[in-house]
Amino acid sequence: MVNIEIRELGKSGVMVPAMGVGTMLWTPGNSIAEETIAGTYTACLDAGLNFFDTAEIYGGGSSERVLGKCIKKDGRSVLIATKFAPPSPMNPLTQKRKTVSKDSPRALLEALDGSLVRLGIDRIDLYQMHMPPSKNTIADYMDVMSEAVKAGKVRAVGVCNFNESQIRQAHAALAKHGIPLATAMVGYNLLRRWPETNGTFAACKDLGISVIPYAPLAEGVLTGKYRAKGGHVPFGYKIALYFGHLNITKDRRDSKPLIQRVFSKPLELNGRRLEPLFQVMGEIASAHGKTLAQVAINWLATNEEVGVIPIPGMKSVKQVGDNADALGWSMTKEERERIDEVCAI
Ligand SMILES: NC(=O)c1ccc[n+]([C@@H]2O[C@H](COP(=O)([O-])OP(=O)(O)OC[C@H]3O[C@@H](n4cnc5c(N)ncnc54)[C@H](OP(=O)(O)O)[C@@H]3O)[C@@H](O)[C@H]2O)c1
């Protein structure tokens, strides 16, 4: 078994394994059975992966609920990251809150209590704002976050899908309460490298914030398992990659209007463009006795510029075993440079 390194979430003092487990698809009945989730959960803890990422909106609360059941049944101690979704007409759950005005930032406290009940725990290790607010300011939300920390219900605070300026605003607002912004979660993987250049990495480096990349395997594409199908990515994944391509945190370099970006074919969906990357990843994998998935995760986890804690989604005991072996080794500087060469397409 790999000895998994422990890392601090930003400067929060909260220590977690260098890799977490994404549970967005742990929604029983929806292409995964509850017994499979329970087995996967046990395998994660056996492998030393006890940091789980969920959200109130995953499966309308069912991801948190099933995780809560696993925690109770297994009994071992775990670290939980979950998320609060600010009000949006696109998200019916946020329209159902009872808080005096559902648009009030205080709805965060109601959402937090709901997550604690579903998870069956009395404290969240990392509480994240799932997306930037459309109403109220980031500072209004961070003021309420600070109340949750002071009430002992939250250990560390994070944000997701925030751009550079929003990350800096959240950090400054929390700093007024003496609380560090611990993490910034963004879509980041070998096919989606904007955070390196759009200011996310710069802000995280400046402010001592850890980066948590979501979709570290590009929803499974980087495992290479679709290569056998002639480079054809299945429709569902294609849609996910397609929207990933839109770069919702707005890459500074990408000045194309949204409509133009929607209708331009993402490079990464083109098998011929993916293949050179797979070839280099394959050579690195062979040199270290690893798989493509392990190379994709290792590339993230061994970033020396900022602290990066990937959270691959895992849906089976086998995937847990594969992904855990992504840690405990490091690719060389030359290998990283070779990846950069083929990614610059
Ligand atoms: N904050 C946000 O806005 C946000 C957005 C998206 C995700 N997230 C978080 O990030 C987590 C990870 O992202 P993600 O699940 O979308 O994408 P991902 O981690 O890139 O891909 C996960 C999928 O890849 C496949 N897979 C995983 N390990 C594998 C292996 N070793 N071999 C072969 N296939 C493997 C599995 O799907 P199949 O078995 O079906 O192929 C799995 O569901 C989520 O679970 C969630 O916690 C956060």
Coordinates of C-alpha atoms and ligand atoms in Angstrom, one line a residue:
M1 CA 0.0 0.0 0.0
V2 CA 1.2 3.5 -0.9
N3 CA 2.2 5.7 2.1
I4 CA 0.0 8.7 1.4
E5 CA 1.5 12.1 2.2
I6 CA -0.5 14.5 4.4
R7 CA -0.9 18.1 3.3
E8 CA -2.3 21.2 4.9
L9 CA -5.3 22.9 3.3
G10 CA -3.8 26.3 2.7
K11 CA -2.8 27.8 6.0
S12 CA -5.9 26.5 7.8
G13 CA -4.1 23.9 10.0
V14 CA -6.5 21.2 8.6
M15 CA -4.4 18.3 7.4
V16 CA -5.6 16.0 4.6
P17 CA -4.2 13.2 2.4
A18 CA -2.5 14.5 -0.8
M19 CA -5.5 13.2 -2.7
G20 CA -9.2 13.4 -1.9
V21 CA -12.1 11.4 -3.3
G22 CA -14.8 13.1 -5.5
T23 CA -18.3 11.8 -4.7
M24 CA -20.4 13.8 -7.2
L25 CA -21.6 10.6 -8.8
W26 CA -22.3 8.8 -5.5
T27 CA -26.0 9.2 -6.1
P28 CA -27.5 5.7 -5.5
G29 CA -29.7 4.4 -8.3
N30 CA -28.3 6.8 -10.8
S31 CA -25.9 4.4 -12.5
I32 CA -24.3 3.3 -9.2
A33 CA -25.8 1.0 -6.6
E34 CA -25.6 1.8 -2.9
E35 CA -23.6 -1.4 -2.2
T36 CA -21.0 -0.4 -4.8
I37 CA -20.7 3.0 -3.1
A38 CA -20.3 1.3 0.3
G39 CA -17.6 -1.1 -1.1
T40 CA -15.8 1.8 -2.7
Y41 CA -15.9 3.9 0.5
T42 CA -14.4 1.0 2.5
A43 CA -11.6 0.6 -0.2
C44 CA -10.9 4.3 0.1
L45 CA -10.4 4.2 3.8
D46 CA -8.3 1.0 3.5
A47 CA -6.0 2.8 1.1
G48 CA -5.6 5.8 3.4
L49 CA -7.9 8.0 1.3
N50 CA -10.2 9.5 4.0
F51 CA -10.8 13.0 2.5
F52 CA -14.2 13.1 0.7
D53 CA -15.6 16.0 -1.4
T54 CA -19.4 16.3 -1.8
A55 CA -22.0 19.1 -2.1
E56 CA -25.5 19.8 -1.1
I57 CA -26.6 19.8 -4.7
Y58 CA -25.0 16.5 -5.7
G59 CA -28.1 14.3 -6.4
G60 CA -30.2 16.8 -4.5
G61 CA -28.5 15.8 -1.2
S62 CA -28.2 12.1 -1.9
S63 CA -24.4 12.1 -2.2
E64 CA -24.2 13.7 1.3
R65 CA -26.8 11.2 2.6
V66 CA -25.1 8.1 1.3
L67 CA -21.7 9.4 2.6
G68 CA -23.3 9.9 6.0
K69 CA -24.5 6.3 6.0
C70 CA -21.1 5.0 5.1
I71 CA -19.4 7.2 7.8
K72 CA -21.8 5.9 10.5
K73 CA -21.6 2.2 9.4
D74 CA -17.8 2.1 9.0
G75 CA -17.0 4.2 12.2
R76 CA -13.5 5.3 11.1
S77 CA -12.7 9.0 11.2
V78 CA -12.8 10.9 8.0
L79 CA -12.4 14.4 6.6
I80 CA -15.3 16.0 4.8
A81 CA -15.5 18.8 2.3
T82 CA -18.9 20.0 1.2
K83 CA -20.4 23.0 -0.5
F84 CA -23.0 25.7 -0.2
A85 CA -24.8 26.8 -3.4
P86 CA -25.7 30.5 -3.5
P87 CA -29.3 31.2 -4.6
S88 CA -29.9 30.8 -8.3
P89 CA -33.1 30.2 -10.3
M90 CA -31.1 27.4 -12.1
N91 CA -30.8 25.6 -8.8
P92 CA -34.3 24.7 -7.4
L93 CA -32.8 23.5 -4.1
T94 CA -31.7 27.0 -3.3
Q95 CA -35.2 28.4 -3.9
K96 CA -36.6 26.0 -1.3
R97 CA -34.7 27.4 1.7
K98 CA -36.7 28.7 4.6
T99 CA -34.3 31.5 5.6
V100 CA -36.3 34.8 5.9
S101 CA -35.2 35.8 2.4
K102 CA -33.7 33.0 0.5
D103 CA -31.5 35.5 -1.2
S104 CA -29.9 36.4 2.1
P105 CA -26.3 35.3 2.6
R106 CA -27.6 33.9 6.0
A107 CA -29.2 31.1 3.9
L108 CA -25.6 29.6 4.1
L109 CA -26.2 28.8 7.7
E110 CA -29.4 26.9 6.9
A111 CA -27.6 25.0 4.1
L112 CA -24.8 24.2 6.4
D113 CA -27.2 22.7 9.0
G114 CA -28.8 20.7 6.3
S115 CA -25.5 19.2 5.2
L116 CA -24.5 18.4 8.8
V117 CA -27.8 16.5 9.2
R118 CA -27.4 14.5 6.0
L119 CA -23.8 13.7 6.7
G120 CA -24.6 12.9 10.4
I121 CA -21.6 14.8 11.6
D122 CA -21.3 18.0 13.8
R123 CA -18.5 19.8 11.9
I124 CA -17.4 20.2 8.3
D125 CA -13.6 20.1 7.7
L126 CA -13.8 22.2 4.5
Y127 CA -16.9 24.3 3.7
Q128 CA -16.8 25.7 0.2
M129 CA -18.9 28.2 -1.7
H130 CA -19.8 26.2 -4.8
M131 CA -19.9 29.2 -7.2
P132 CA -19.6 33.0 -7.0
P133 CA -22.8 34.7 -5.9
S134 CA -25.0 36.5 -8.4
K135 CA -26.6 38.6 -5.7
N136 CA -24.9 40.1 -2.6
T137 CA -21.2 40.5 -2.4
I138 CA -18.6 37.9 -1.8
A139 CA -17.7 39.7 1.4
D140 CA -21.3 39.4 2.7
Y141 CA -21.0 35.6 2.3
M142 CA -17.6 35.4 3.9
D143 CA -18.9 37.4 6.9
V144 CA -21.5 34.6 7.4
M145 CA -18.8 31.9 6.7
S146 CA -16.8 33.4 9.6
E147 CA -19.9 33.0 11.9
A148 CA -20.0 29.3 11.0
V149 CA -16.3 28.9 11.7
K150 CA -16.6 30.7 15.1
A151 CA -19.6 28.5 15.9
G152 CA -17.3 25.5 15.5
K153 CA -19.4 24.1 12.6
V154 CA -16.6 24.6 10.0
R155 CA -12.9 24.1 10.3
A156 CA -11.6 25.6 7.0
V157 CA -13.2 27.7 4.2
G158 CA -12.9 27.3 0.5
V159 CA -14.3 28.6 -2.8
C160 CA -15.1 26.9 -6.1
N161 CA -15.2 28.3 -9.6
F162 CA -14.0 31.8 -8.5
N163 CA -11.8 33.8 -10.8
E164 CA -8.6 35.5 -9.6
S165 CA -10.3 38.7 -8.5
Q166 CA -13.0 36.8 -6.7
I167 CA -10.5 34.6 -4.9
R168 CA -8.7 37.7 -3.7
Q169 CA -11.9 39.3 -2.5
A170 CA -12.9 36.2 -0.5
H171 CA -9.4 36.0 1.0
A172 CA -9.5 39.7 2.0
A173 CA -13.0 39.4 3.5
L174 CA -12.1 36.4 5.6
A175 CA -8.8 38.0 6.7
K176 CA -10.8 40.7 8.4
H177 CA -12.1 37.9 10.7
G178 CA -8.7 36.4 11.2
I179 CA -9.6 33.4 9.0
P180 CA -7.5 32.2 6.1
L181 CA -9.1 31.2 2.8
A182 CA -7.8 27.6 2.6
T183 CA -8.7 26.4 -0.9
A184 CA -9.8 27.3 -4.4
M185 CA -11.4 24.5 -6.4
V186 CA -11.2 24.8 -10.2
G187 CA -11.5 22.6 -13.2
Y188 CA -7.9 21.7 -13.9
N189 CA -6.3 18.8 -15.6
L190 CA -3.9 18.0 -18.5
L191 CA -6.6 19.1 -21.0
R192 CA -7.7 22.2 -19.1
R193 CA -4.7 24.2 -18.0
W194 CA -6.2 27.7 -17.8
P195 CA -5.7 28.0 -14.0
E196 CA -1.9 28.2 -14.7
T197 CA -2.3 31.4 -16.7
N198 CA -5.6 33.0 -15.8
G199 CA -4.5 34.3 -12.4
T200 CA -5.8 31.4 -10.3
F201 CA -2.4 30.0 -9.6
A202 CA -0.9 33.4 -9.1
A203 CA -3.5 34.3 -6.5
C204 CA -3.2 31.0 -4.7
K205 CA 0.6 31.2 -4.6
D206 CA 0.6 34.8 -3.3
L207 CA -2.0 34.0 -0.6
G208 CA -1.0 30.5 0.4
I209 CA -4.2 28.9 -0.8
S210 CA -4.3 25.2 -1.9
V211 CA -5.7 24.4 -5.3
I212 CA -8.2 21.5 -5.5
P213 CA -8.6 20.5 -9.1
Y214 CA -11.9 19.0 -10.1
A215 CA -12.3 16.6 -13.1
P216 CA -8.6 15.7 -12.7
L217 CA -9.1 12.8 -15.1
A218 CA -11.2 15.0 -17.6
E219 CA -14.2 12.9 -16.6
G220 CA -12.3 9.6 -17.4
V221 CA -10.9 10.7 -20.8
L222 CA -7.3 10.9 -19.4
T223 CA -7.4 7.3 -18.3
G224 CA -7.2 6.5 -22.0
K225 CA -10.1 4.1 -21.8
Y226 CA -11.8 5.7 -24.8
R227 CA -8.7 5.4 -27.0
A228 CA -9.7 1.8 -27.9
K229 CA -12.8 3.2 -29.4
G230 CA -10.8 5.1 -32.1
G231 CA -10.5 8.2 -30.0
H232 CA -14.3 8.6 -29.9
V233 CA -15.3 10.2 -26.6
P234 CA -18.9 9.1 -25.6
F235 CA -21.6 11.7 -26.0
G236 CA -22.1 12.4 -22.2
Y237 CA -18.4 13.1 -21.7
K238 CA -18.3 15.1 -24.9
I239 CA -20.9 17.4 -23.5
A240 CA -19.0 17.7 -20.2
L241 CA -15.8 18.5 -22.0
Y242 CA -17.6 20.9 -24.3
F243 CA -18.8 23.0 -21.4
G244 CA -15.4 22.6 -19.7
H245 CA -14.0 24.2 -22.8
L246 CA -16.0 27.3 -22.1
N247 CA -13.7 28.2 -19.2
I248 CA -16.4 29.7 -16.9
T249 CA -13.8 31.6 -14.9
K250 CA -12.9 33.5 -18.1
D251 CA -9.4 33.0 -19.3
R252 CA -7.8 36.4 -19.8
R253 CA -6.2 35.2 -23.0
D254 CA -9.6 34.0 -24.4
S255 CA -11.2 37.2 -25.7
K256 CA -13.6 35.3 -28.0
P257 CA -17.2 36.1 -27.2
L258 CA -19.1 33.3 -25.4
I259 CA -21.3 32.4 -28.5
Q260 CA -18.1 31.9 -30.6
R261 CA -16.6 29.7 -27.9
V262 CA -19.7 27.6 -27.7
F263 CA -19.6 26.9 -31.5
S264 CA -15.9 26.3 -31.9
K265 CA -14.8 22.7 -31.7
P266 CA -12.7 22.1 -28.6
L267 CA -9.2 20.9 -29.6
E268 CA -9.3 18.2 -26.9
L269 CA -12.2 16.5 -28.5
N270 CA -10.2 15.8 -31.6
G271 CA -8.7 12.3 -31.3
R272 CA -5.7 13.3 -33.5
R273 CA -4.9 16.1 -31.0
L274 CA -5.3 13.8 -28.0
E275 CA -3.1 11.0 -29.3
P276 CA 0.3 12.8 -29.0
L277 CA -0.5 13.5 -25.3
F278 CA -1.5 9.9 -24.7
Q279 CA 1.7 8.8 -26.3
V280 CA 3.9 10.9 -24.0
M281 CA 1.8 9.9 -21.0
G282 CA 2.2 6.3 -22.0
E283 CA 6.0 6.5 -22.2
I284 CA 6.1 8.2 -18.8
A285 CA 3.7 5.5 -17.4
S286 CA 5.9 2.6 -18.8
A287 CA 9.1 4.2 -17.4
H288 CA 7.6 4.2 -13.9
G289 CA 5.4 1.1 -14.2
K290 CA 2.2 3.2 -14.0
T291 CA -1.0 3.7 -15.9
L292 CA -2.2 6.8 -17.8
A293 CA -4.7 7.7 -15.0
Q294 CA -1.8 7.5 -12.5
V295 CA 0.3 9.8 -14.7
A296 CA -2.6 12.3 -15.0
I297 CA -3.1 12.4 -11.2
N298 CA 0.6 12.4 -10.4
W299 CA 1.2 15.4 -12.7
L300 CA -1.4 17.4 -10.6
A301 CA -0.3 16.2 -7.2
T302 CA 3.4 16.8 -7.7
N303 CA 3.0 20.4 -8.9
E304 CA 5.8 22.4 -7.3
E305 CA 4.4 25.9 -7.9
V306 CA 1.3 25.6 -5.7
G307 CA -0.1 23.0 -3.3
V308 CA -2.5 20.9 -5.5
I309 CA -4.8 18.3 -4.0
P310 CA -6.6 16.4 -6.7
I311 CA -10.0 14.8 -6.0
P312 CA -10.7 12.1 -8.7
G313 CA -14.2 10.7 -8.8
M314 CA -14.0 6.9 -8.0
K315 CA -16.8 4.5 -8.6
S316 CA -15.3 1.1 -7.8
V317 CA -12.8 -0.7 -5.6
K318 CA -10.6 -1.1 -8.7
Q319 CA -10.6 2.6 -9.5
V320 CA -9.6 3.3 -5.8
G321 CA -6.7 0.9 -6.1
D322 CA -5.6 2.4 -9.4
N323 CA -5.9 6.0 -8.2
A324 CA -4.2 5.5 -4.9
D325 CA -1.1 4.2 -6.8
A326 CA -0.9 7.6 -8.5
L327 CA 0.8 8.9 -5.4
G328 CA 4.1 7.9 -3.7
W329 CA 6.3 8.6 -6.8
S330 CA 7.1 11.7 -8.9
M331 CA 7.7 12.2 -12.6
T332 CA 11.0 13.9 -13.6
K333 CA 11.4 17.6 -14.6
E334 CA 12.1 16.4 -18.2
E335 CA 9.0 14.3 -18.2
R336 CA 6.9 17.4 -17.1
E337 CA 8.6 19.4 -19.9
R338 CA 7.7 16.7 -22.5
I339 CA 4.0 16.9 -21.4
D340 CA 4.1 20.7 -21.7
E341 CA 5.4 20.4 -25.3
V342 CA 2.5 18.2 -26.4
C343 CA -0.1 20.2 -24.4
A344 CA 0.9 23.4 -26.2
I345 CA -1.2 22.5 -29.2
Ligands
LIG1 N1 -16.8 22.4 -7.5 C1 -17.3 22.1 -8.7 O1 -17.9 22.9 -9.4 C2 -17.1 20.7 -9.1 C3 -17.4 20.4 -10.5 C4 -17.2 19.1 -10.9 C5 -16.7 18.1 -10.0 N2 -16.4 18.5 -8.7 C6 -15.8 17.5 -7.8 O2 -14.7 16.9 -8.4 C7 -14.8 15.5 -8.4 C8 -14.0 14.8 -9.5 O3 -14.5 15.3 -10.8 P1 -15.3 14.3 -11.8 O4 -15.8 13.1 -11.0 O5 -16.3 15.1 -12.5 O6 -14.2 13.9 -12.9 P2 -12.9 13.0 -12.8 O7 -12.4 12.8 -11.5 O8 -12.0 13.6 -13.9 O9 -13.4 11.6 -13.5 C9 -14.0 10.7 -12.6 C10 -14.5 9.5 -13.4 O10 -13.5 8.9 -14.2 C11 -13.7 7.5 -14.1 N3 -12.5 6.9 -13.4 C12 -11.9 7.3 -12.2 N4 -10.8 6.6 -11.9 C13 -10.6 5.8 -12.9 C14 -9.6 4.8 -13.2 N5 -8.6 4.6 -12.3 N6 -9.7 4.1 -14.3 C15 -10.7 4.3 -15.2 N7 -11.7 5.2 -15.0 C16 -11.7 5.9 -13.9 C17 -15.0 7.2 -13.3 O11 -16.1 7.2 -14.2 P3 -16.6 6.0 -15.1 O12 -16.3 4.7 -14.3 O13 -18.0 6.2 -15.3 O14 -15.8 6.0 -16.3 C18 -15.1 8.5 -12.5 O15 -16.4 8.8 -12.1 C19 -16.3 15.3 -8.4 O16 -16.7 14.0 -7.9 C20 -16.7 16.4 -7.4 O17 -16.5 16.0 -6.1 C21 -16.5 19.8 -8.3

